[in-house]
Amino acid sequence: MLYAVLAGFAGAGIAPLAHRALGRASGWVLAAIPLALTLYFASFLPAVSAGEVIRWSRAWVPSLGVVLSFELDGLGLIFALLISGIGTLIVVYAGGYLAGDPKLGRLYALLLAFMASMLGLVLSANLILLFVFWELTSITSYLLIGHKHESEKARKAALQALLVTVTGGLALLAGLLLLGIAGDSFDLPLLVARRDLIAAHPLYPAIVLLVAAGAFTKSAQMPLHFWLPGAMEAPTPVSAYLHSATMVKAGVFLLARLAPLLAGSVLWYGLLVGFGTLTMVVSAFLATQQTDLKRVLAYTTVSALGTLTMLIGLGTPAALKAAVVLVGAHALYKAALFMVAGIVDHKTGTRDILRLSGLRTALPITTVGAGLAALSAGGLVPFSGFLAKETTYAALIEFPWLLAASVLANAFGMLVALVVGWRIFTGESQVIPDDPGPVPVALWQGPLLLGIAGLLLGVFGWMGEGIVAHAASDMAGQRVPVKLALWQGFEFEALLALGLSVFTLLLGLAFYKAHGLLLRLATSLDWLYQRGPYRLFDLGLAAFVSLAKWQTQILQHGYLRYYILTVVVTLLPIGVLLAAPGSPVWPVTFGPVGLFETALVAVVLASTAFVMSTDSRMAAVAGLGGVGYGVALLYLSYGAPDLALTQFAIETLSVVIFVLVLYRLPEFRVLTTRAQRLRDAVIATSAGAVMTLLVLAAQSQSGASRVSGFFAEQSVPAAMGRNVVNVILVDFRSLDTLGEVVVLVVAALGVFALLKLRPEGEAH
Amino acid sequence: MASLLVLPIVTPLGTAVLALFLWRHRRAQQAVSLLGAAALLAWAVALLLSVSRDGIQATAIGNWPAPFGITLVADLLSAMMVTLAAIVGAAVAVYSVATIDARRESFGYHPIFHVLLAGVCGAFLTGDLFNLYVWFEVLLISSFVLMGLGGERGQLEGSVKYVTLNLLSSALFLAAVGVLYGTVGTLNMADLAVALQDPRVDSRLTLAIALLLLVAFGIKAAMFPVFAWLPASYHTPPAAVAAVFAGLLTKVGVYALVRVFTLIFTHDTGVTHGLILVLSGLTMVSGVLGAAAQGEFRRVLSFHIISQIGYMLMGLGLYTRLALAGTVFYLTHHIIVKTNLFLVSGIVHRLKGTLDLASLGGLYRTRPILALLFLVPALSLAGLPPLSGFWAKLLLVQAGLEAESYSIVVVALVVSLLTLYSMTKLWTEAFWKAAPDAAEAPLSAGEWRGLLLPVAALALLTVVLGLGVEPVLALSLRAAEQLLNPAEYIRVVLGGRP
């Protein structure tokens, strides 16, 4: 099964080459990959319908409990078939739709990679594995939406979709990790077995919230839906595949997958039913407010996703069964309608429903496909859409408010179906400017086949009872009986559902009559729509960038002196720590201090004061020299003549070099204000105080050195040297000396290069 | 095998000396540099295998036993870091041959580059705190020279800030070493760990020294709030130099922090590691915000180094087995990915003559392979699966959740989102949008291959590290165990000595 998932990635690897080699036929050839996958998955239908679950697993990251573990159950198989089946048609369609586009090869690659990711997602039986595929769908979606990347709108839409879905993805990651902690495993079947443990775990509410956040962003639940209509900037094959049939259902799939683990609490129920219902109704209405064919369809997609979320939230056997049927039916008709929109756009150069009419003569076969899909979308007998609507209504009978909301949403859906499947094809034939000629087979095959499939699945729905029952059972965690028939008999529920279907139809027709009115409403509500959540997203992004600029100006202002100041200030807490009562510094005790030392300290202090107060550079350098000599003499008086000698040499050299350099500099000027100097003095003094406190504290502890005794003992017998300091330098710690020698060599090279190597064009 | 501990230091030093003798022969210097880098890589891998098989190893230089002489020690962390340094060294050596101009080569570029590698490897391998200071000096002086080599105005301006702040850091480090020696009278790190166990040592003084080292190493690691030197300078030198700096230098600081705060200062983890955790969050946030404010390719990348240092410190701050493994794995991932992104920026600069995002564009259309080679490390940096960055992020987030440190987890996740935002900004501006100026510098096929070879190799490594994560992850977990239980380290260094 791993190979089935990976096949798409392999296909992605060869797609650009295949496209270059095969040219126009590439779509038909590359479609062999998803087709083979469809057949492969279809071969499991009998077994899975009979209740078998096919498992495959291999170790991947055992240290983290991540297993390459795949599971083909009812739910997974339905999704896998939709993904690979529709994928087949889409690859062919893309070949026709983008014929001649030099980047078509890359589009194939991304489509196939996306398909593989999506298959991986629906087949994963390990939480982390599932998340890996989840994120892969987000990133491939980003690259696909941005296919027309030279258009700024496309880039923006791609970014928006990415940021929203990845934000959700991160919430999901946290949720899945917490789930792993609560259930002590990432293995889904094992977690299902531990569901009671998880439900009782204190992390349960956080898990539900985080998982729902992930699912809602991906499946475009309001108010996080706005990226989906924006994503219509993608080429139509992408919209048809990712943003109607498959990727947007990933969120719903996730909820379905985790329902047996997480369902059963008020929180889960409230979140899913609440947001689902809101999304279902509001976006169905918003669909009527659009005139761009693809945006109309996008909003009805959002509405269907809302319905699915609501049904999964309800969690009754009837609701879960309805969810399964709706997933299938919706994928078929919505993908078909998107492809129709693409053909119309391709042919006429516009997607504005107000400017389209009478296309049946120009697009005869497409009209048939569109008609079939629209009938299914409108929920008419005997299409699969009808089954979906009937089962939904039957599931909602106990919940009158939800039922009413669903009827309303479906009526709006009916209106859209009429617009897309009827209005633009009937009426007066329009003159098509720049007619690109007859529509190729590659384009019309998709809607036609999907339309027919929608019809056949309606008529022969009973054949799928087994698989639907198992899919619903997978979600419910218990056996769900399923009967799928166009005629449900004379029971009250069945008759009520049928009656509601008729009512929906009539209401939809009434809305269709009022379409003009609804569009006028859209114009007058435009101010409101301009303030939708997508606007909030833009403002948020802008605010974030301003915040970033503001903080960067504060932290990275470019003034070296303030950088130094920051470092010094970070040291001050150490001083506070050591000065506070109870510190080893207190009480400070001094040994006897001689007259000579006192005098030296006075010289050092006086020189320091002189350096600070003089306004001549030369004098300041001389003063520094005084400080250095004073310190060196102190070394001498405390019995370190070699140290003192080194210090004398360095001080002398420094002064000489300083004088040589300073001679060439401009005049000394005071650029700071009095207040600044005062501040600097305070900070410098406190830095000195910190160091003093540290030394005092170390002094108070001073035990014997653990190593100097060894040096003194071994210097002569083992290292053959009488001068211990020298022996330390060249023998005991010779590696230090080696390093310092290297430092000197490199420094010399650096000075040489600084003096000699000037940028080209600059004088030496 | 004692020699394996010495070879990663001696090989680059020897290479540098040899290259110095070939001062006037550019081609010969290039050949020596490539051979030296290859040899270093071979020794490093051998060392890693040996440490992984036989456990922690130590050797006393000049046979003066610890703690009297200087000891070189390789535990798994050290061996992994040396290997990473060698990988970066090899990639950048190849890239340097393809990109560094003759002027810089004739002023000692190659020898100094290898001295830098020697300094980095020395810092990773030494078991002595003062010797660590010496290796810091070695790598700093060579980085100073490489930073300024060429004498361009921007370079010099960046160098001044770089040099000043890093010298300040060294001074603080030295002060801390001095105070520490004055307190317990030893410099060997294992011996320090033992000596500080002594209850007579005042705990507040220990804490003060620990904090002083935190500031000193924090500057080197570019930790909040003392990271200013990094964004001020990393965009100025040639791409090869910036790449090796970006990959290795701050990581030496992180390594030093990890070393001292797992081996020596573990008395008061509530204060020290708690503080590190808070600082790690601030480092992540301030770095990523800084990146969002930039409009130049390399400046964006530079600020992201800071935010990712935050992730590494997060693992140290949490101080659990999983968290430290996260730090080790994050280091591994980051060094490879970050070096690669800087190398890519160099290619972009070579093609378009600028790195100003507003003037870039069109590279997805004209250079799809380069686009792919950018996307792999960029998405890995943002922590997208199944690349290496995802596992690094996963480990740390998992560790944070297990430790119930929820706020740092939220910060880590939000920052990873913002990192993705930054990477898409680079992608959009440099690759997707139409170029304001379509002209590209002509590149011969040979030159193109020379540029792409190291980039492709590192990108491949990122993918392999992502898909085949288990071996390195298991190694990181073992390294974390060694860090968390330093008894073995101390035993190997000090022998049976109490």
Tab-separated table of C-alpha atoms in Angstrom, chain A residues 60-64 66 102-103 106 110 128 131-133 135-136 139 142-143 145-147 149-150 154-155 158-159 162-163 166-167 170-171 173-174 177-178 181 186 203 541 544-545 547-549 551-552 555-556 558-560 563-564 566-568 570-571 574 576-584 691 694-695 697-698 700-708 710-711 714 718-719 731-736 738-740 742-743 745-747 749-750 752-754 756-760 762, chain B residues 13 20 23 61 64-65 67-70 72 103-104 107 112 115 128 130-131 133-135 137-138 141-142 145 149-152 156 160-161 164-165 168 172 175 179 181-187 191 194-195 200-202 204-205 207-209 211-212 215 219 224-228 231-232 286 289-290 292-294 303 322 364-365 368 375 379 384-386 390-391 393-395 397-398 401-402 406 413 416-418 420-421 424 427-428 432-434 466-467 469-470 473-474 477 497:
chain	number	residue	atom	x	y	z
A	60	TRP	CA	9.693	4.633	10.281
A	61	VAL	CA	10.752	6.616	13.332
A	62	PRO	CA	10.543	4.129	16.173
A	63	SER	CA	12.167	6.575	18.606
A	64	LEU	CA	9.079	8.754	18.387
A	66	VAL	CA	5.904	7.131	14.260
A	102	PRO	CA	5.363	25.911	-20.616
A	103	LYS	CA	4.824	25.190	-16.924
A	106	ARG	CA	5.300	21.379	-13.206
A	110	LEU	CA	2.249	19.193	-8.291
A	128	ILE	CA	2.030	11.913	12.971
A	131	PHE	CA	-0.067	15.138	9.898
A	132	VAL	CA	2.885	14.801	7.532
A	133	PHE	CA	0.505	14.265	4.629
A	135	GLU	CA	0.924	19.581	5.656
A	136	LEU	CA	2.008	18.276	2.277
A	139	ILE	CA	2.090	23.212	0.576
A	142	TYR	CA	-0.001	26.779	-2.130
A	143	LEU	CA	2.137	26.091	-5.163
A	145	ILE	CA	-2.929	28.228	-6.373
A	146	GLY	CA	0.090	30.273	-7.336
A	147	HIS	CA	0.451	28.605	-10.731
A	149	HIS	CA	2.520	33.404	-10.203
A	150	GLU	CA	3.173	36.503	-12.188
A	154	ALA	CA	-2.716	34.725	-7.489
A	155	ARG	CA	0.304	35.137	-5.224
A	158	ALA	CA	-1.867	31.418	-2.484
A	159	LEU	CA	-0.282	33.024	0.560
A	162	LEU	CA	-1.275	28.762	2.992
A	163	LEU	CA	-1.194	30.917	6.095
A	166	VAL	CA	-0.908	26.157	8.144
A	167	THR	CA	-2.100	28.073	11.193
A	170	LEU	CA	-0.020	23.990	13.776
A	171	ALA	CA	-3.037	23.889	16.059
A	173	LEU	CA	-0.107	19.370	15.434
A	174	ALA	CA	-0.408	20.510	19.037
A	177	LEU	CA	0.616	15.575	20.139
A	178	LEU	CA	-1.599	16.145	23.164
A	181	ILE	CA	0.218	12.171	25.345
A	186	PHE	CA	0.069	7.764	17.975
A	203	LEU	CA	-6.292	17.512	28.179
A	541	LEU	CA	-0.902	40.901	8.307
A	544	PHE	CA	2.124	42.287	12.064
A	545	VAL	CA	4.565	43.819	9.594
A	547	LEU	CA	4.945	45.582	14.687
A	548	ALA	CA	7.939	43.803	13.201
A	549	LYS	CA	9.353	47.053	11.856
A	551	GLN	CA	10.481	46.205	17.269
A	552	THR	CA	13.367	45.915	14.839
A	555	LEU	CA	16.424	46.298	18.864
A	556	GLN	CA	18.471	46.698	15.696
A	558	GLY	CA	22.440	50.378	14.097
A	559	TYR	CA	24.288	52.294	16.873
A	560	LEU	CA	27.224	50.309	18.139
A	563	TYR	CA	24.631	47.666	21.499
A	564	ILE	CA	27.559	47.802	23.907
A	566	THR	CA	22.819	46.679	26.142
A	567	VAL	CA	25.486	44.089	26.854
A	568	VAL	CA	26.706	45.979	29.885
A	570	THR	CA	22.501	42.706	30.980
A	571	LEU	CA	25.386	42.225	33.408
A	574	ILE	CA	24.700	39.774	38.417
A	576	VAL	CA	22.563	43.012	42.212
A	577	LEU	CA	22.738	39.305	43.000
A	578	LEU	CA	26.203	39.662	44.520
A	579	ALA	CA	25.535	42.902	46.350
A	580	ALA	CA	22.353	41.692	48.029
A	581	PRO	CA	22.538	40.713	51.697
A	582	GLY	CA	23.657	37.169	52.268
A	583	SER	CA	26.130	37.274	49.419
A	584	PRO	CA	29.590	35.775	50.003
A	691	MET	CA	33.460	42.920	38.194
A	694	LEU	CA	32.713	39.058	41.343
A	695	VAL	CA	36.357	39.212	42.284
A	697	ALA	CA	33.133	36.944	45.942
A	698	ALA	CA	35.726	34.638	44.367
A	700	SER	CA	35.993	34.970	49.760
A	701	GLN	CA	35.825	31.383	48.518
A	702	SER	CA	39.385	30.949	47.470
A	703	GLY	CA	40.311	27.409	48.261
A	704	ALA	CA	43.654	26.042	47.127
A	705	SER	CA	44.166	25.532	43.406
A	706	ARG	CA	43.575	21.929	42.425
A	707	VAL	CA	46.335	22.005	39.828
A	708	SER	CA	49.150	24.377	40.763
A	710	PHE	CA	51.042	19.381	40.479
A	711	PHE	CA	52.723	21.945	38.233
A	714	GLN	CA	56.312	17.954	38.217
A	718	ALA	CA	58.754	15.336	34.499
A	719	ALA	CA	58.867	18.394	32.233
A	731	ASP	CA	54.288	21.947	27.946
A	732	PHE	CA	51.477	21.495	30.450
A	733	ARG	CA	49.124	23.709	28.451
A	734	SER	CA	50.920	23.758	25.123
A	735	LEU	CA	47.698	23.484	23.163
A	736	ASP	CA	46.670	26.927	24.427
A	738	LEU	CA	49.568	26.710	19.843
A	739	GLY	CA	46.157	28.322	19.524
A	740	GLU	CA	47.459	31.739	20.507
A	742	VAL	CA	47.737	30.753	15.321
A	743	VAL	CA	45.749	33.769	16.446
A	745	VAL	CA	49.557	34.643	12.546
A	746	VAL	CA	45.997	35.163	11.379
A	747	ALA	CA	45.905	38.633	12.914
A	749	LEU	CA	47.548	38.238	7.779
A	750	GLY	CA	44.400	40.201	8.469
A	752	PHE	CA	48.262	42.873	5.917
A	753	ALA	CA	45.090	42.319	3.889
A	754	LEU	CA	43.352	45.307	5.448
A	756	LYS	CA	46.912	46.109	1.021
A	757	LEU	CA	43.645	44.711	-0.314
A	758	ARG	CA	41.314	47.484	-1.350
A	759	PRO	CA	38.121	47.014	-3.335
A	760	GLU	CA	38.565	47.216	-7.065
A	762	GLU	CA	39.706	52.245	-5.007
B	13	LEU	CA	45.613	23.619	10.701
B	20	LEU	CA	50.175	29.515	3.277
B	23	TRP	CA	50.817	31.810	-1.185
B	61	ILE	CA	47.489	16.377	25.244
B	64	TRP	CA	49.598	15.349	31.188
B	65	PRO	CA	46.715	13.728	32.977
B	67	PRO	CA	42.861	17.968	35.219
B	68	PHE	CA	46.470	19.183	34.964
B	69	GLY	CA	47.007	19.150	31.243
B	70	ILE	CA	44.502	19.869	28.528
B	72	LEU	CA	40.298	16.647	24.357
B	103	ARG	CA	41.943	39.113	-5.131
B	104	ARG	CA	40.665	37.518	-1.957
B	107	PHE	CA	45.368	37.444	0.321
B	112	ILE	CA	42.238	31.476	6.960
B	115	VAL	CA	42.033	28.065	10.487
B	128	ASP	CA	39.078	22.534	29.169
B	130	PHE	CA	40.348	28.052	29.147
B	131	ASN	CA	41.289	26.057	26.077
B	133	TYR	CA	38.512	30.345	25.195
B	134	VAL	CA	41.609	29.883	23.063
B	135	TRP	CA	39.659	28.131	20.296
B	137	GLU	CA	39.920	33.318	19.876
B	138	VAL	CA	41.167	31.290	16.921
B	141	ILE	CA	40.251	36.148	14.671
B	142	SER	CA	39.881	34.137	11.490
B	145	VAL	CA	39.712	38.559	8.901
B	149	LEU	CA	38.739	40.547	3.674
B	150	GLY	CA	38.107	42.576	0.557
B	151	GLY	CA	37.812	45.888	2.352
B	152	GLU	CA	34.476	46.908	0.883
B	156	LEU	CA	34.204	47.162	7.136
B	160	VAL	CA	33.529	46.977	13.313
B	161	LYS	CA	30.308	45.962	15.079
B	164	THR	CA	33.678	45.029	19.033
B	165	LEU	CA	30.759	43.041	20.378
B	168	LEU	CA	33.367	42.205	24.574
B	172	LEU	CA	33.401	38.504	29.724
B	175	ALA	CA	36.595	37.193	33.305
B	179	VAL	CA	36.710	34.076	38.648
B	181	TYR	CA	39.581	29.456	38.614
B	182	GLY	CA	39.927	31.797	41.544
B	183	THR	CA	37.008	30.070	43.221
B	184	VAL	CA	37.673	26.377	42.681
B	185	GLY	CA	41.180	26.307	41.244
B	186	THR	CA	40.705	24.202	38.140
B	187	LEU	CA	39.935	24.672	34.454
B	191	ASP	CA	36.890	18.648	37.138
B	194	VAL	CA	33.157	17.831	40.383
B	195	ALA	CA	34.614	20.832	42.213
B	200	ARG	CA	31.497	24.806	50.614
B	201	VAL	CA	31.322	26.673	47.305
B	202	ASP	CA	28.826	29.460	47.718
B	204	ARG	CA	25.175	32.408	44.837
B	205	LEU	CA	28.671	32.882	43.484
B	207	LEU	CA	25.007	31.319	39.994
B	208	ALA	CA	26.716	34.647	39.312
B	209	ILE	CA	29.455	32.949	37.299
B	211	LEU	CA	25.017	34.091	34.503
B	212	LEU	CA	28.219	35.777	33.392
B	215	VAL	CA	25.859	36.544	28.758
B	219	ILE	CA	26.479	37.070	22.679
B	224	PHE	CA	18.141	37.986	22.956
B	225	PRO	CA	18.920	40.819	23.794
B	226	VAL	CA	22.582	40.692	22.748
B	227	PHE	CA	22.344	39.525	19.144
B	228	ALA	CA	22.865	42.891	17.446
B	231	PRO	CA	22.257	41.144	11.613
B	232	ALA	CA	24.682	44.062	11.448
B	286	SER	CA	12.569	39.012	18.205
B	289	LEU	CA	9.961	39.808	13.795
B	290	GLY	CA	13.267	41.197	12.659
B	292	ALA	CA	9.627	40.140	8.745
B	293	ALA	CA	10.839	43.724	8.693
B	294	GLN	CA	13.604	43.096	6.146
B	303	PHE	CA	17.443	37.357	11.418
B	322	LEU	CA	13.541	14.689	24.677
B	364	TYR	CA	11.039	30.281	-10.954
B	365	ARG	CA	10.522	30.714	-14.655
B	368	PRO	CA	13.408	25.932	-11.951
B	375	LEU	CA	12.378	25.462	-1.666
B	379	LEU	CA	10.440	24.722	3.745
B	384	LEU	CA	7.289	21.544	7.102
B	385	PRO	CA	7.149	17.771	6.912
B	386	PRO	CA	8.671	15.510	5.930
B	390	PHE	CA	9.720	19.236	10.932
B	391	TRP	CA	11.264	16.600	13.147
B	393	LYS	CA	10.229	21.224	15.660
B	394	LEU	CA	8.248	18.124	16.561
B	395	LEU	CA	10.797	17.022	19.155
B	397	VAL	CA	7.101	20.868	20.801
B	398	GLN	CA	6.558	17.359	22.096
B	401	LEU	CA	4.015	19.630	25.920
B	402	GLU	CA	5.293	16.763	28.012
B	406	TYR	CA	2.552	25.402	27.196
B	413	LEU	CA	4.474	27.121	16.918
B	416	SER	CA	7.296	28.552	12.915
B	417	LEU	CA	4.256	30.000	11.154
B	418	LEU	CA	5.983	33.367	10.869
B	420	LEU	CA	6.993	30.119	6.852
B	421	TYR	CA	5.663	33.591	6.113
B	424	THR	CA	7.164	32.620	1.241
B	427	TRP	CA	9.953	32.783	-2.628
B	428	THR	CA	7.373	35.258	-3.871
B	432	TRP	CA	7.529	33.965	-8.368
B	433	LYS	CA	6.980	37.572	-9.235
B	434	ALA	CA	8.007	38.861	-12.631
B	466	GLY	CA	13.828	14.166	6.838
B	467	LEU	CA	12.760	10.883	5.293
B	469	VAL	CA	15.310	10.570	10.248
B	470	GLU	CA	15.613	7.621	12.588
B	473	LEU	CA	17.263	11.023	15.795
B	474	ALA	CA	18.366	7.985	17.744
B	477	LEU	CA	18.545	10.915	21.870
B	497	ARG	CA	40.093	10.097	40.120
